[in-house]
Coordinates of C-alpha atoms in Angstrom, one line a residue:
M1 CA 16.9 4.4 -25.7
R2 CA 19.3 1.2 -25.8
I3 CA 19.1 -0.7 -22.8
D4 CA 21.4 -3.6 -21.6
I5 CA 20.2 -6.5 -19.0
R6 CA 22.9 -8.3 -17.4
L7 CA 21.6 -11.9 -16.4
D8 CA 22.9 -15.0 -15.2
P9 CA 20.9 -17.5 -17.0
A10 CA 22.0 -20.6 -14.9
E11 CA 20.0 -18.2 -11.6
L12 CA 17.5 -16.7 -13.2
R13 CA 13.9 -15.9 -11.2
G14 CA 10.6 -14.9 -11.9
W15 CA 11.2 -11.4 -10.7
Q16 CA 14.1 -10.9 -12.8
V17 CA 11.6 -12.3 -15.7
E18 CA 9.5 -9.6 -15.0
V19 CA 11.8 -6.8 -14.9
V20 CA 12.7 -7.8 -18.6
A21 CA 9.4 -8.1 -19.6
G22 CA 8.5 -4.2 -17.8
L23 CA 11.6 -3.0 -19.9
R24 CA 10.7 -4.5 -23.0
A25 CA 7.3 -2.3 -22.6
L26 CA 8.9 0.6 -22.5
P27 CA 7.9 2.7 -25.4
E28 CA 11.3 3.7 -27.9
C29 CA 13.6 1.3 -26.0
E30 CA 16.2 -1.2 -28.2
V31 CA 16.3 -3.8 -25.4
R32 CA 19.2 -6.6 -25.4
I33 CA 20.4 -9.5 -22.5
S34 CA 24.6 -9.9 -21.5
K35 CA 25.2 -13.2 -19.5
G36 CA 26.8 -12.4 -16.6
R37 CA 26.9 -14.5 -13.0
A38 CA 25.3 -13.8 -10.2
T39 CA 26.6 -12.5 -6.7
G40 CA 25.3 -12.1 -3.5
G41 CA 22.5 -14.6 -4.5
L42 CA 20.7 -16.9 -2.1
P43 CA 22.4 -19.0 0.3
K44 CA 21.5 -23.2 0.1
S45 CA 20.0 -22.4 3.7
A46 CA 17.4 -20.5 2.6
E47 CA 16.4 -22.8 -0.3
T48 CA 16.1 -24.8 2.9
L49 CA 13.6 -23.3 4.1
F50 CA 11.2 -22.8 0.8
W51 CA 11.4 -26.4 0.6
L52 CA 9.7 -27.0 4.4
E53 CA 7.4 -24.2 3.6
R54 CA 6.4 -25.5 0.1
T55 CA 5.8 -29.1 2.0
L56 CA 4.9 -28.0 5.1
F57 CA 2.2 -25.1 3.8
H58 CA 2.4 -25.2 0.4
A59 CA 4.0 -22.0 -0.5
E60 CA 5.1 -21.4 -3.8
H61 CA 5.7 -17.2 -5.3
G62 CA 6.3 -16.5 -8.2
A63 CA 8.7 -14.1 -8.0
L64 CA 11.0 -16.6 -6.6
A65 CA 10.2 -19.5 -9.1
T66 CA 13.5 -20.9 -10.8
H67 CA 13.3 -19.9 -15.1
A68 CA 15.2 -22.8 -17.3
G69 CA 14.2 -20.8 -20.1
W70 CA 16.3 -17.9 -21.3
P71 CA 13.9 -14.2 -22.8
D72 CA 13.3 -14.4 -25.8
L73 CA 15.5 -11.6 -26.4
P74 CA 18.4 -10.7 -28.9
I75 CA 21.9 -11.5 -26.9
A76 CA 24.2 -8.5 -26.9
D77 CA 26.9 -8.5 -29.2
G78 CA 30.5 -7.2 -30.1
D79 CA 28.9 -4.0 -31.3
W80 CA 26.3 -3.6 -29.0
N81 CA 26.4 0.0 -27.4
P82 CA 23.7 0.1 -25.3
D83 CA 22.8 3.9 -23.1
L84 CA 21.9 2.3 -19.7
R85 CA 22.9 -1.0 -18.7
I86 CA 21.0 -2.6 -15.8
D87 CA 22.9 -5.1 -13.9
L88 CA 21.1 -8.0 -12.2
C89 CA 24.1 -9.7 -11.5
G90 CA 26.0 -7.7 -9.5
D91 CA 29.7 -9.4 -11.0
G92 CA 31.5 -6.0 -11.8
S93 CA 29.8 -4.4 -14.7
E94 CA 29.6 -1.4 -13.3
E95 CA 33.1 -1.1 -14.2
R96 CA 32.2 -1.2 -18.3
A97 CA 31.9 2.0 -19.9
G98 CA 28.2 3.2 -20.2
D99 CA 25.3 3.9 -17.4
V100 CA 24.7 1.8 -15.1
L101 CA 21.7 1.0 -12.8
T102 CA 21.6 -1.2 -9.3
I103 CA 19.5 -1.7 -6.7
R104 CA 20.3 -2.6 -3.2
C105 CA 19.1 -3.5 -0.2
D106 CA 20.1 -2.1 3.2
G107 CA 23.2 -1.4 1.7
E108 CA 23.5 -5.3 0.4
P109 CA 22.9 -7.3 -3.0
L110 CA 19.3 -7.5 -3.5
E111 CA 18.2 -10.9 -2.8
A112 CA 21.0 -11.2 0.8
G113 CA 20.1 -7.9 1.9
A114 CA 16.4 -9.2 1.4
L115 CA 16.2 -12.7 2.7
A116 CA 18.5 -11.0 5.9
A117 CA 15.2 -8.7 6.4
V118 CA 12.8 -11.1 6.4
L119 CA 14.8 -13.7 8.7
D120 CA 15.2 -11.0 11.1
E121 CA 11.3 -9.8 10.4
R122 CA 12.2 -6.1 9.3
A123 CA 11.8 -3.7 7.2
P124 CA 14.3 -3.4 4.4
C125 CA 15.2 -0.1 2.4
F126 CA 15.7 -0.2 -1.4
E127 CA 17.8 1.7 -3.3
T128 CA 18.1 2.4 -7.0
V129 CA 22.1 3.8 -7.8
L130 CA 22.7 4.9 -11.3
A131 CA 26.7 4.9 -12.1
I132 CA 28.0 7.3 -14.7
E133 CA 31.8 8.0 -15.4
G134 CA 32.3 6.7 -12.0
A135 CA 30.4 8.3 -9.7
S136 CA 27.2 6.5 -8.0
R137 CA 23.9 8.9 -7.2
V138 CA 20.8 7.2 -5.4
L139 CA 18.2 7.7 -7.4
S140 CA 15.0 6.5 -5.2
V141 CA 14.2 5.4 -1.6
W142 CA 11.8 2.7 -1.2
R143 CA 10.8 1.1 2.4
P144 CA 8.4 -1.4 0.9
A145 CA 6.0 -3.7 2.5
V146 CA 5.2 -7.5 3.3
E147 CA 1.7 -8.9 3.9
N148 CA 2.6 -12.0 5.6
P149 CA 6.1 -11.7 7.5
R150 CA 5.4 -15.6 8.9
S151 CA 6.3 -16.3 5.4
A152 CA 9.8 -16.1 4.2
T153 CA 8.9 -17.8 0.3
A154 CA 5.9 -15.5 0.7
A155 CA 7.5 -12.1 2.3
L156 CA 10.2 -12.5 0.1
G157 CA 8.9 -12.9 -2.8
M158 CA 6.8 -9.9 -2.5
L159 CA 9.5 -8.0 -2.1
L160 CA 11.8 -8.9 -4.8
G161 CA 8.1 -8.4 -6.7
R162 CA 8.2 -4.4 -5.6
A163 CA 11.8 -4.1 -6.5
A164 CA 11.5 -6.1 -9.7
H165 CA 8.7 -3.0 -10.1
M166 CA 11.5 -0.4 -8.7
L167 CA 13.7 -1.2 -11.3
V168 CA 11.5 -0.5 -14.3
H169 CA 9.9 3.0 -12.7
D170 CA 13.2 4.2 -12.3
A171 CA 14.7 3.0 -15.9
A172 CA 11.2 4.6 -17.4
R173 CA 12.0 7.6 -16.2
L174 CA 15.3 7.6 -17.1
V175 CA 13.6 7.0 -20.2
E176 CA 11.3 9.9 -20.6
G177 CA 14.4 12.1 -19.4
I178 CA 13.4 13.3 -16.5
P179 CA 16.8 14.2 -14.8
A180 CA 18.3 11.7 -12.6
G181 CA 19.3 13.4 -9.0
S182 CA 20.8 11.9 -6.1
L183 CA 19.4 11.3 -2.7
A184 CA 21.5 10.4 0.4
A185 CA 21.8 6.8 1.2
P186 CA 19.7 5.1 4.0
P187 CA 21.4 4.3 7.2
A188 CA 22.3 0.3 7.6
P189 CA 19.6 -0.8 10.1
A190 CA 20.4 -2.9 13.3
K191 CA 20.4 -6.4 12.1
R192 CA 19.8 -9.4 14.5
N193 CA 20.8 -12.1 11.7
R194 CA 18.2 -14.5 12.1
S195 CA 19.1 -18.0 11.2
A196 CA 16.2 -19.6 8.8
A197 CA 16.4 -22.2 11.5
G198 CA 15.4 -19.4 14.3
F199 CA 12.7 -18.0 11.8
L200 CA 11.1 -20.7 11.0
A201 CA 10.9 -22.0 14.7
A202 CA 9.1 -19.0 15.1
S203 CA 6.6 -18.8 12.4
L204 CA 5.6 -22.7 13.3
S205 CA 5.0 -21.1 16.6
A206 CA 3.1 -18.4 15.8
R207 CA 1.0 -20.2 13.3
V208 CA -0.2 -22.2 16.2
R209 CA -0.8 -20.3 18.4
H210 CA -2.8 -18.1 15.9
R211 CA -5.0 -21.7 15.4
I212 CA -5.5 -21.8 18.8
E213 CA -7.3 -18.3 19.4
R214 CA -8.9 -18.1 16.4
Q215 CA -10.8 -21.9 17.7
L216 CA -11.4 -20.2 20.9
G217 CA -12.7 -17.4 19.5
R218 CA -10.2 -14.9 21.0
A219 CA -8.3 -13.7 18.0
P220 CA -8.1 -10.2 17.8
N221 CA -9.6 -7.7 15.0
W222 CA -11.0 -4.4 14.0
F223 CA -13.5 -2.7 15.9
V224 CA -14.5 1.2 15.7
A225 CA -14.3 3.8 18.5
W226 CA -16.0 7.6 18.1
R227 CA -16.0 10.3 21.0
E228 CA -17.1 13.8 21.2
R229 CA -15.0 16.4 19.4
T230 CA -11.9 18.2 21.0
G231 CA -10.0 20.6 20.5
G232 CA -10.7 23.2 17.2
D233 CA -9.4 22.5 14.0
E234 CA -5.4 21.8 15.2
L235 CA -3.9 18.6 14.4
P236 CA -5.7 16.2 16.8
V237 CA -4.2 14.7 19.6
I238 CA -5.3 11.1 20.0
T239 CA -5.8 9.4 23.5
P240 CA -8.2 6.9 24.9
T241 CA -9.5 9.8 26.7
G242 CA -13.4 9.6 25.5
F243 CA -13.4 6.9 22.6
R244 CA -16.2 4.7 23.5
R245 CA -16.2 1.5 21.4
L246 CA -18.8 0.5 18.5
A247 CA -20.6 -3.1 19.9
D248 CA -20.4 -6.2 17.6
D249 CA -22.4 -9.9 18.1
G250 CA -19.0 -11.5 17.4
Q251 CA -19.8 -12.3 13.8
R252 CA -18.2 -10.1 12.4
F253 CA -16.3 -6.7 12.8
Y254 CA -16.0 -3.0 12.0
A255 CA -13.6 -0.5 10.0
D256 CA -12.7 2.0 7.9
P257 CA -15.2 4.4 9.5
F258 CA -16.6 8.0 7.9
L259 CA -18.6 10.7 9.5
W260 CA -21.0 13.0 8.0
E261 CA -23.7 15.8 10.0
R262 CA -26.4 16.8 8.0
D263 CA -29.9 18.8 9.3
G264 CA -28.9 18.2 13.0
K265 CA -28.6 14.2 12.5
R266 CA -24.7 12.8 12.9
Y267 CA -23.5 9.5 10.8
L268 CA -21.4 7.4 11.3
F269 CA -20.4 5.2 7.8
V270 CA -18.4 1.7 8.1
E271 CA -17.0 -1.1 6.7
E272 CA -18.8 -4.4 8.1
F273 CA -17.5 -7.5 7.6
P274 CA -19.5 -10.4 8.5
Y275 CA -17.1 -13.7 8.9
A276 CA -20.3 -16.0 7.7
T277 CA -19.4 -14.1 4.2
G278 CA -16.1 -12.9 3.7
K279 CA -16.8 -10.0 2.2
G280 CA -17.6 -6.1 3.4
V281 CA -20.3 -4.5 2.9
L282 CA -21.1 -0.7 3.8
S283 CA -23.7 0.1 7.1
L284 CA -24.7 3.0 8.7
S285 CA -25.6 4.1 12.2
E286 CA -26.8 7.2 14.2
I287 CA -25.1 8.9 16.9
D288 CA -27.8 11.3 18.7
G289 CA -27.4 14.5 20.7
D290 CA -27.2 12.4 24.1
G291 CA -24.2 10.0 22.8
K292 CA -26.9 7.0 22.1
I293 CA -25.6 4.7 18.7
D294 CA -27.8 2.1 17.1
R295 CA -26.6 -0.7 16.0
P296 CA -25.2 -0.4 12.0
R297 CA -27.8 -1.2 9.3
V298 CA -26.0 -2.5 5.8
I299 CA -27.3 0.3 3.3
F300 CA -24.9 -1.0 0.6
E301 CA -23.8 -4.0 -0.9
T302 CA -22.4 -5.5 -4.1
D303 CA -21.0 -8.6 -5.7
C304 CA -17.3 -7.6 -4.5
H305 CA -15.7 -6.6 -0.9
L306 CA -16.6 -2.9 -0.1
S307 CA -14.4 -0.8 2.5
Y308 CA -13.6 2.6 3.1
P309 CA -16.8 4.8 2.6
F310 CA -15.1 8.1 1.5
L311 CA -18.0 10.5 1.1
F312 CA -17.9 14.4 -0.1
E313 CA -20.6 16.8 -1.3
H314 CA -20.4 18.6 -5.4
E315 CA -22.5 20.3 -6.8
G316 CA -25.1 20.4 -4.1
A317 CA -25.9 16.0 -4.3
H318 CA -23.3 13.7 -1.8
W319 CA -20.9 11.3 -2.9
M320 CA -19.4 8.4 -2.5
I321 CA -16.1 6.3 -3.5
P322 CA -16.2 3.2 -1.5
E323 CA -13.4 0.8 -2.1
T324 CA -14.0 -1.4 -4.6
S325 CA -10.4 -2.9 -5.9
A326 CA -11.0 -6.2 -6.0
R327 CA -12.8 -5.8 -9.4
R328 CA -10.0 -3.1 -10.3
T329 CA -12.1 -0.1 -10.1
V330 CA -12.1 3.1 -8.2
E331 CA -16.3 3.8 -8.8
L332 CA -18.3 6.9 -7.9
Y333 CA -21.8 6.4 -6.4
R334 CA -24.6 9.2 -5.8
A335 CA -26.5 9.7 -2.5
D336 CA -30.4 8.7 -4.1
P337 CA -31.7 9.5 -1.5
F338 CA -29.0 10.6 1.7
P339 CA -28.3 8.3 3.7
D340 CA -29.6 4.9 3.1
R341 CA -29.1 4.8 -1.0
W342 CA -26.6 4.6 -3.6
T343 CA -26.6 4.4 -7.1
L344 CA -23.6 4.1 -9.2
H345 CA -22.8 7.0 -11.3
S346 CA -19.5 6.6 -13.2
V347 CA -16.8 4.7 -13.2
L348 CA -13.6 7.3 -13.0
L349 CA -11.1 4.5 -13.4
E350 CA -10.4 0.9 -14.5
N351 CA -8.2 -1.6 -14.7
V352 CA -6.5 0.0 -11.5
D353 CA -5.5 -1.7 -8.2
L354 CA -6.0 0.7 -5.6
G355 CA -7.9 1.4 -2.1
D356 CA -8.8 3.7 0.3
A357 CA -9.4 6.6 -2.7
T358 CA -9.5 9.9 -1.0
L359 CA -10.5 13.3 -3.1
Q360 CA -8.7 17.1 -2.2
K361 CA -9.6 20.2 -3.8
V362 CA -6.3 22.2 -4.7
S363 CA -7.2 25.1 -6.3
D364 CA -9.0 24.3 -9.7
S365 CA -8.2 21.2 -9.7
W366 CA -9.0 17.6 -7.7
W367 CA -6.6 15.0 -6.6
M368 CA -7.1 11.6 -5.6
F369 CA -4.7 9.4 -3.2
A370 CA -5.0 6.1 -3.3
G371 CA -2.7 3.3 -2.3
S372 CA -1.3 1.4 -5.3
R373 CA -0.9 -1.9 -6.1
E374 CA 1.8 -3.9 -9.0
R375 CA 1.9 -7.6 -9.6
W376 CA 3.5 -8.9 -6.4
T377 CA 3.8 -5.8 -4.8
S378 CA 1.8 -5.0 -1.5
S379 CA -0.4 -2.9 -1.3
W380 CA 0.0 -0.9 2.7
D381 CA 3.1 1.2 1.1
A382 CA 2.7 3.1 -2.2
L383 CA 0.5 6.0 -2.4
S384 CA -0.7 7.0 -6.4
L385 CA -1.8 10.3 -7.4
Y386 CA -4.7 10.9 -10.0
R387 CA -5.8 14.9 -11.1
A388 CA -8.6 16.3 -12.5
P389 CA -11.4 19.3 -13.4
S390 CA -13.8 17.7 -11.3
P391 CA -14.7 14.6 -9.3
F392 CA -16.2 13.0 -12.7
G393 CA -13.2 13.3 -14.4
P394 CA -11.4 12.8 -16.8
W395 CA -8.6 11.1 -14.1
Q396 CA -5.0 11.3 -15.6
P397 CA -2.4 9.5 -13.5
H398 CA 0.5 11.4 -11.9
P399 CA 3.6 11.0 -14.1
G400 CA 6.2 10.0 -11.0
N401 CA 3.1 7.1 -9.9
P402 CA 3.6 5.6 -7.5
V403 CA 4.1 8.7 -6.1
M404 CA 6.3 7.6 -2.9
V405 CA 6.5 3.8 -1.5
D406 CA 7.1 3.8 2.4
L407 CA 4.8 1.4 4.4
N408 CA 4.9 4.4 6.9
A409 CA 3.4 7.1 5.6
A410 CA 1.9 5.8 2.3
R411 CA -1.6 4.9 2.4
P412 CA -4.2 6.4 3.0
A413 CA -6.1 6.6 6.7
G414 CA -8.9 9.1 6.1
R415 CA -10.0 12.7 4.8
I416 CA -7.2 15.3 4.5
L417 CA -7.5 17.8 7.1
E418 CA -6.8 21.5 6.7
I419 CA -5.7 23.2 9.4
G420 CA -4.0 26.5 8.9
G421 CA -3.9 26.9 5.4
R422 CA -1.6 23.4 5.6
L423 CA -2.9 20.1 4.3
V424 CA -2.2 17.2 6.2
R425 CA -2.5 13.8 5.3
P426 CA -3.9 10.9 7.8
V427 CA -1.8 7.9 6.7
Q428 CA -0.9 4.4 7.9
N429 CA 1.7 3.1 9.2
C430 CA 2.0 -0.6 8.1
D431 CA 5.6 -1.7 9.3
G432 CA 5.2 -5.7 11.2
L433 CA 1.3 -4.9 10.3
Y434 CA -1.3 -3.9 8.5
G435 CA -2.5 -0.2 10.3
A436 CA -0.3 -1.2 12.7
A437 CA -0.3 2.9 13.3
L438 CA -1.8 6.4 12.3
G439 CA 0.3 9.4 11.4
F440 CA 0.1 12.9 10.3
A441 CA 1.8 13.8 7.4
E442 CA 1.8 17.3 6.0
I443 CA 1.6 17.8 2.3
R444 CA 4.6 20.0 1.4
T445 CA 4.7 20.2 -2.7
L446 CA 2.0 18.4 -4.7
T447 CA 2.2 19.5 -8.1
S448 CA 2.2 18.0 -11.5
E449 CA 5.6 17.4 -11.5
A450 CA 6.6 16.3 -7.9
Y451 CA 4.4 15.3 -4.3
A452 CA 5.9 15.3 -1.0
Q453 CA 5.3 15.4 2.2
T454 CA 6.2 15.0 5.5
L455 CA 5.7 13.0 8.7
S456 CA 4.6 15.5 11.8
A457 CA 3.0 13.4 14.1
M458 CA 2.6 9.3 14.9
V459 CA 0.0 7.9 17.3
L460 CA 0.3 4.5 18.7
P461 CA -2.9 2.5 19.8
W462 CA -2.4 1.8 23.2
G463 CA -3.7 -1.1 26.1
D464 CA -3.8 -4.3 24.5
N465 CA -4.3 -3.2 21.0
T466 CA -1.5 -3.6 18.0
G467 CA -3.3 -1.2 15.0
L468 CA -4.8 2.0 14.8
H469 CA -5.4 3.1 11.2
T470 CA -8.4 5.2 10.7
F471 CA -9.1 8.5 11.7
N472 CA -12.4 10.9 10.5
R473 CA -13.5 14.1 12.3
S474 CA -17.1 15.9 11.7
A475 CA -18.1 19.5 13.0
S476 CA -19.2 17.8 16.4
L477 CA -17.2 13.9 16.6
E478 CA -14.0 12.2 16.1
V479 CA -14.0 8.5 15.3
I480 CA -11.0 6.0 14.9
D481 CA -10.5 2.3 14.4
L482 CA -8.6 0.3 16.4
F483 CA -6.9 -3.6 16.3
G484 CA -7.1 -5.8 19.2
P485 CA -8.9 -8.2 21.6
R486 CA -12.9 -8.7 21.1
G487 CA -14.6 -6.6 23.6

C-alpha cells in the first residue's frame, strides 16, 4: 500500500515523527511525505504555559518537542498516487483524491481539542475518521487517560502519544485489508474552557497542598479491606457494610488483594509497598474462621516491583502471575510449596509492557487480559488480549490489540467472574484518578477476530475515599482495596 503523510515542516512535533516511524515499520508499505500548513494547532498561551512548567517544574515531553529536521523520507511529487493519505495538518487535504485518514479530539482538531480537555481536566474522546469519496466513516473511538493531570505538559504529551498510536493502529488495519466499518460519532463534551492561567493557578495550589499533606504524613494511600462473603454467585453488591480494614503501620501500603482457600485455610495475598524501598513485594496473611487476621508477611520479592498476584490452579498445581511490567515481561511462577514459596516456571511474554495480567479458560483456549502501554501512553486505558492452548503458551497477541482504549473500563481489576453462564470482568475506572472506581463488564464477544464488552455496573468509593480498584472473592470471603486517608 502507498501511504502519503501530510505534515507542516514548520510545526513538526515528536508525536508526528512517531506516526511517521510507525507507518514506515508497516510491512509492504511505501511511505512518502507531502507538505502542508498546520491548522488548529496550539495557541501562544499554551506555549507560555509549557515554558512556565519547564521553568518551575522542569517539565518536558518528547511528544510535544519541536523537530527542526524533516523526516528522511521521499517527498511526494506530481506522479505520486497514494492509496491512503494521512492528514496531520488539517488544511483541506480531504478535498484531494483518494482515501484520507484524520484524527479528532472531542470533534475538534487534535491538538486544540486535546489542550482544551487538559485545561478543563476532563477525559477527552479521540476518533479516527476515514473519508472515502466524500463520505466519512468513524473507524475507532478511544477514550485515553493521562497520569499527571496537574501538568499540562505531561498530560498533553501523553494524549498526543496515544493519538500517534491510534493513527498507526488504524492505518495498519487498513493495510491488512480489514474492512472499514463505521461507528457513531461520540457526543460533544460539556466544556468549561478554563484558561492556561487558570490551569496553572489550580496546579500550583494542588501541588502545595499535596506537599504539605506528605510532610505531615496525612497524604491518602491504598489500603485493603475484607469481609465475609455475602450472597451467592450473582453480581457482587459492594457497600461499606461488613468490610474490615487490613491494618498497616504507616510505613507501607497494601493493595491488589487476591484470595485463595485450601484445606480449610483462607489466604489473603497482597501487594505490599514499603515507602523506604519504593518497590512492591508480595505478602501473605491468613484469616481464620473467627475473622482474626495476622499481619502480612513477605513471601515473594525480586529485583523489580511486584504487584497484582493473580493466582490459579492447573494440573494439580498452584500458579501465580505477578505483575512484572517494570522489566517488560509476563512471568509464570509455581508454588513450591504453596503458599509461601514460588519458583519461576517460565517467561510467558517478553518485551511487552503489560499490567495486571488475568487469565481465563474459555472452551479449549486460555485467554490473557492485560492493561497495555505503548510509548508516551498510559497503562490505565488500554486492554490487550493474548490467546494460548494452555497457560504455558505459546501466547499469541490478538490481531486487534489493543482491543479497546477506554479509561472507564479497560484495565483489569481482579479475577473474571462466571455468573449464570456469563463472563463478567472486574474493571478499573481511571477517569480523573488511577483506580477511581470499580466496574463490572460483561464480555459479549471473545473471538480471534473481535472483542466486545458491556459495562453493567459501577461501584464508587465511599466516605472520604477517592479510589476503589480491585475486587476478588473466594468461597467465603470478599476483598477490595480503597484509596483514602490513613487509618
